[in-house]
Amino acid sequence: AFLVLFVAPYSQSYATTLHVSKTGDDTNSGAQLSPFKTIQKGVEKLSAGDTLYVHSGAYAESLLSWKTKIPNGKSWEQPITIAAYPGDTVFITPPSGHAFFWVQDGQAKYLIIDGFIIDGQHSALHGFKFSNNSRYIRVQNTEIKHAKLSGIMVSICSGCSNPELAPHDTYHEFINLNVHHNGGNVHDHGFYITTSHNLVELSEFHHNTGNGGKFYHGNLSGVANYNIAPNNKF
């Protein structure tokens, strides 16, 4: 007689919720009663499916993908979420020359950024900048104001020699935003998008120095296509 033992493979992922508070400490665990102090620290601890809640206060922070590894979700069903805690008011004042999130790592992010008030104070370059084929970022329920240049900048690549040949289908989503009083001249807009397959909807763009928003191909062909901007107010 033979005894055959069959062990079925078992795997289960557990989504984690972490917290950031002005009264926290980056040596804490990140639990609600033991929050981190900085958004950067919280972001570094995230994995696909996790949520980072930021509690009330003003945070002078910038998440730059070449300095801070910004983790990726696996899909829109299992994203990374970075959000203001429900009911809290969270101000972001990025340092001069930066943006709140400046992502150029060329990865499929499945990243949701939700519920912030971003004040560039006329010194941060943008509220958000995404480039170099970084894809699948959703910004929602957010106010972007007083950026030195365009409030939202989505570009194909930074300094590449053949941008027309670079990947440019980015699939970003900008939903329920209030983007206003950005820019210093007519070349600065509420949003400035040069890539393809992006969505801008249910948002307001007003008092920006250039256009409310601009999808722009420049001298390139085959770029800035298949962008959709329904149900906005300019």
Coordinates of C-alpha atoms in Angstrom, one line a residue:
A1 CA 0.0 0.0 0.0
F2 CA 1.1 3.5 -0.8
L3 CA 0.2 6.7 1.0
V4 CA 0.1 9.6 -1.4
L5 CA 0.2 13.0 0.2
F6 CA -1.0 15.9 -2.0
V7 CA -0.4 19.4 -0.8
A8 CA -2.3 22.1 -2.7
P9 CA -0.4 25.3 -3.3
Y10 CA -1.7 28.1 -1.0
S11 CA -1.1 31.7 -1.4
Q12 CA -2.9 34.8 0.0
S13 CA -2.0 38.4 -0.1
Y14 CA -2.8 40.7 2.7
A15 CA -3.4 44.4 2.0
T16 CA -1.8 46.7 4.6
T17 CA -3.0 50.1 5.6
L18 CA -0.3 52.5 6.9
H19 CA -0.6 56.0 8.3
V20 CA 1.4 59.3 8.3
S21 CA 0.8 62.1 10.8
K22 CA 2.5 65.3 11.7
T23 CA 2.8 63.9 15.2
G24 CA 4.3 60.6 14.0
D25 CA 7.9 59.3 13.8
D26 CA 9.6 57.6 11.0
T27 CA 10.9 54.9 13.4
N28 CA 7.3 53.9 14.1
S29 CA 5.5 50.9 12.6
G30 CA 3.1 53.0 10.5
A31 CA 0.0 51.7 12.2
Q32 CA -2.8 54.2 13.0
L33 CA -1.7 54.5 16.6
S34 CA 2.0 54.5 15.6
P35 CA 2.2 56.6 12.4
F36 CA 5.1 57.6 10.3
K37 CA 6.1 61.3 10.2
T38 CA 6.8 61.6 6.5
I39 CA 4.9 60.6 3.3
Q40 CA 8.2 59.4 1.9
K41 CA 8.8 56.9 4.6
G42 CA 5.3 55.6 4.2
V43 CA 5.6 55.2 0.5
E44 CA 8.8 53.2 0.8
K45 CA 6.9 50.6 2.9
L46 CA 4.1 50.0 0.5
S47 CA 3.4 46.9 -1.6
A48 CA 0.7 46.1 -4.2
G49 CA -2.8 46.4 -2.7
D50 CA -1.6 48.6 0.2
T51 CA -3.0 52.0 1.2
L52 CA -1.1 54.9 2.8
Y53 CA -3.4 57.4 4.6
V54 CA -2.0 60.9 5.3
H55 CA -3.6 62.8 8.2
S56 CA -4.3 66.5 8.5
G57 CA -1.5 69.0 8.2
A58 CA 1.0 70.6 5.8
Y59 CA 3.7 68.5 4.4
A60 CA 6.7 70.1 2.5
E61 CA 7.5 66.9 0.6
S62 CA 8.3 65.8 -2.9
L63 CA 8.4 62.2 -4.1
L64 CA 11.0 62.0 -6.9
S65 CA 11.3 58.5 -8.5
W66 CA 15.1 58.7 -8.9
K67 CA 15.5 59.4 -5.2
T68 CA 12.6 57.4 -3.6
K69 CA 11.6 54.1 -5.0
I70 CA 7.9 54.5 -5.6
P71 CA 6.4 50.9 -5.6
N72 CA 4.0 49.6 -8.2
G73 CA 0.6 48.1 -7.9
K74 CA -0.2 45.0 -10.0
S75 CA -3.5 46.2 -11.6
W76 CA -6.3 48.7 -11.0
E77 CA -7.8 45.9 -8.8
Q78 CA -4.6 45.7 -6.7
P79 CA -3.1 49.2 -6.8
I80 CA -0.9 51.3 -4.6
T81 CA -3.1 54.0 -3.0
I82 CA -1.8 57.2 -1.3
A83 CA -4.6 59.3 0.0
A84 CA -5.6 61.9 2.4
Y85 CA -7.4 60.2 5.4
P86 CA -11.1 60.5 4.9
G87 CA -12.4 63.8 6.3
D88 CA -8.9 65.2 6.9
T89 CA -7.4 68.2 5.0
V90 CA -3.9 67.6 3.8
F91 CA -1.8 70.4 2.2
I92 CA 1.3 69.5 0.2
T93 CA 3.9 72.3 -0.4
P94 CA 6.6 70.7 -2.6
P95 CA 10.1 72.2 -2.4
S96 CA 11.3 74.8 -4.9
G97 CA 12.0 73.2 -8.4
H98 CA 10.1 70.0 -7.5
A99 CA 6.6 68.5 -7.8
F100 CA 4.6 66.5 -5.3
F101 CA 5.1 63.3 -7.4
W102 CA 7.7 63.4 -10.2
V103 CA 7.8 60.0 -11.7
Q104 CA 10.1 59.0 -14.5
D105 CA 11.0 55.4 -13.8
G106 CA 9.4 54.0 -16.9
Q107 CA 7.3 51.5 -15.1
A108 CA 3.6 50.5 -15.0
K109 CA 2.7 52.0 -11.7
Y110 CA -1.0 51.3 -11.0
L111 CA -0.7 54.2 -8.5
I112 CA -3.7 56.1 -7.1
I113 CA -3.1 59.6 -5.6
D114 CA -6.3 60.9 -3.9
G115 CA -7.6 63.8 -2.0
F116 CA -4.7 66.3 -1.6
I117 CA -4.4 70.1 -1.8
I118 CA -1.1 70.9 -3.6
D119 CA 0.2 74.5 -3.3
G120 CA 3.3 75.1 -5.3
Q121 CA 3.7 78.5 -3.7
H122 CA 5.0 79.8 -7.1
S123 CA 8.3 77.9 -6.6
A124 CA 7.5 74.2 -7.2
L125 CA 7.6 73.5 -10.9
H126 CA 4.5 71.3 -11.1
G127 CA 1.9 69.6 -9.0
F128 CA 2.7 66.4 -10.9
K129 CA 5.2 65.4 -13.6
F130 CA 5.1 62.0 -15.3
S131 CA 7.6 61.1 -18.0
N132 CA 9.9 58.5 -19.6
N133 CA 7.1 56.0 -20.2
S134 CA 5.9 55.9 -16.6
R135 CA 2.3 54.6 -17.0
Y136 CA -1.0 54.0 -15.2
I137 CA -1.2 56.7 -12.6
R138 CA -4.6 58.0 -11.4
V139 CA -4.8 61.4 -9.7
Q140 CA -8.3 62.2 -8.3
N141 CA -10.1 64.5 -5.9
T142 CA -7.1 66.8 -5.7
E143 CA -6.5 70.6 -6.0
I144 CA -3.4 71.9 -7.7
K145 CA -2.5 75.5 -7.5
H146 CA 0.3 78.1 -7.7
A147 CA 2.8 75.9 -9.6
K148 CA 5.6 77.9 -11.3
L149 CA 4.9 76.1 -14.6
S150 CA 2.1 73.8 -15.7
G151 CA 0.0 72.3 -12.9
I152 CA 0.2 68.8 -14.5
M153 CA 3.0 67.9 -16.9
V154 CA 3.0 64.6 -18.8
S155 CA 5.9 64.3 -21.3
I156 CA 7.3 61.5 -23.5
C157 CA 10.9 61.7 -22.2
S158 CA 13.4 64.1 -20.7
G159 CA 16.3 64.9 -22.9
C160 CA 16.1 61.8 -25.1
S161 CA 17.4 62.2 -28.7
N162 CA 14.5 60.6 -30.5
P163 CA 11.3 61.3 -28.7
E164 CA 9.2 60.4 -31.7
L165 CA 10.5 56.8 -31.3
A166 CA 10.1 56.6 -27.6
P167 CA 7.1 54.8 -26.0
H168 CA 4.3 57.2 -25.3
D169 CA 1.1 55.3 -24.5
T170 CA 0.8 56.2 -20.8
Y171 CA -2.8 55.6 -19.7
H172 CA -2.9 58.2 -16.9
E173 CA -6.2 59.3 -15.4
F174 CA -7.0 62.7 -13.9
I175 CA -10.4 62.8 -12.3
N176 CA -12.3 65.4 -10.3
L177 CA -9.5 67.9 -10.0
N178 CA -9.5 71.7 -9.4
V179 CA -6.4 73.1 -11.2
H180 CA -6.0 76.8 -11.0
H181 CA -3.6 79.8 -10.8
N182 CA -0.6 77.9 -12.3
G183 CA 2.1 79.1 -14.6
G184 CA 4.2 82.2 -15.3
N185 CA 3.6 82.7 -19.1
V186 CA 1.5 81.5 -22.0
H187 CA 3.5 78.3 -22.3
D188 CA 2.2 77.1 -18.9
H189 CA -1.1 75.4 -18.7
G190 CA -3.5 73.7 -16.2
F191 CA -2.4 70.4 -17.8
Y192 CA 0.2 69.9 -20.5
I193 CA 0.1 66.4 -22.0
T194 CA 2.3 65.2 -24.9
T195 CA 1.6 61.4 -24.6
S196 CA -1.3 59.2 -25.7
H197 CA -4.1 57.3 -24.2
N198 CA -4.9 59.5 -21.2
L199 CA -8.1 60.6 -19.5
V200 CA -9.1 63.9 -18.0
E201 CA -12.6 64.2 -16.7
L202 CA -15.0 65.8 -14.2
S203 CA -12.4 68.5 -13.4
E204 CA -12.2 72.3 -13.4
F205 CA -9.3 74.4 -14.9
H206 CA -9.3 78.1 -14.4
H207 CA -7.0 81.1 -14.0
N208 CA -4.0 79.3 -15.4
T209 CA -1.6 81.5 -17.3
G210 CA -1.7 79.7 -20.6
N211 CA -4.5 77.3 -21.6
G212 CA -6.8 75.4 -19.2
G213 CA -5.3 72.3 -20.7
K214 CA -3.3 71.3 -23.8
F215 CA -2.7 68.0 -25.6
Y216 CA 0.3 68.8 -27.8
H217 CA 2.2 66.9 -30.4
G218 CA 4.7 69.6 -31.4
N219 CA 6.7 68.6 -34.5
L220 CA 6.2 64.9 -33.8
S221 CA 3.8 62.6 -35.5
G222 CA 1.9 59.7 -33.9
V223 CA 2.0 61.2 -30.4
A224 CA -0.6 62.9 -28.1
N225 CA -3.3 60.7 -29.6
Y226 CA -6.4 59.0 -28.2
N227 CA -6.7 61.4 -25.2
I228 CA -10.2 61.9 -23.8
A229 CA -11.4 64.9 -21.9
P230 CA -15.1 64.7 -21.2
N231 CA -17.2 66.6 -18.7
N232 CA -14.7 69.2 -17.6
K233 CA -15.1 72.9 -17.1
F234 CA -12.5 75.2 -18.6

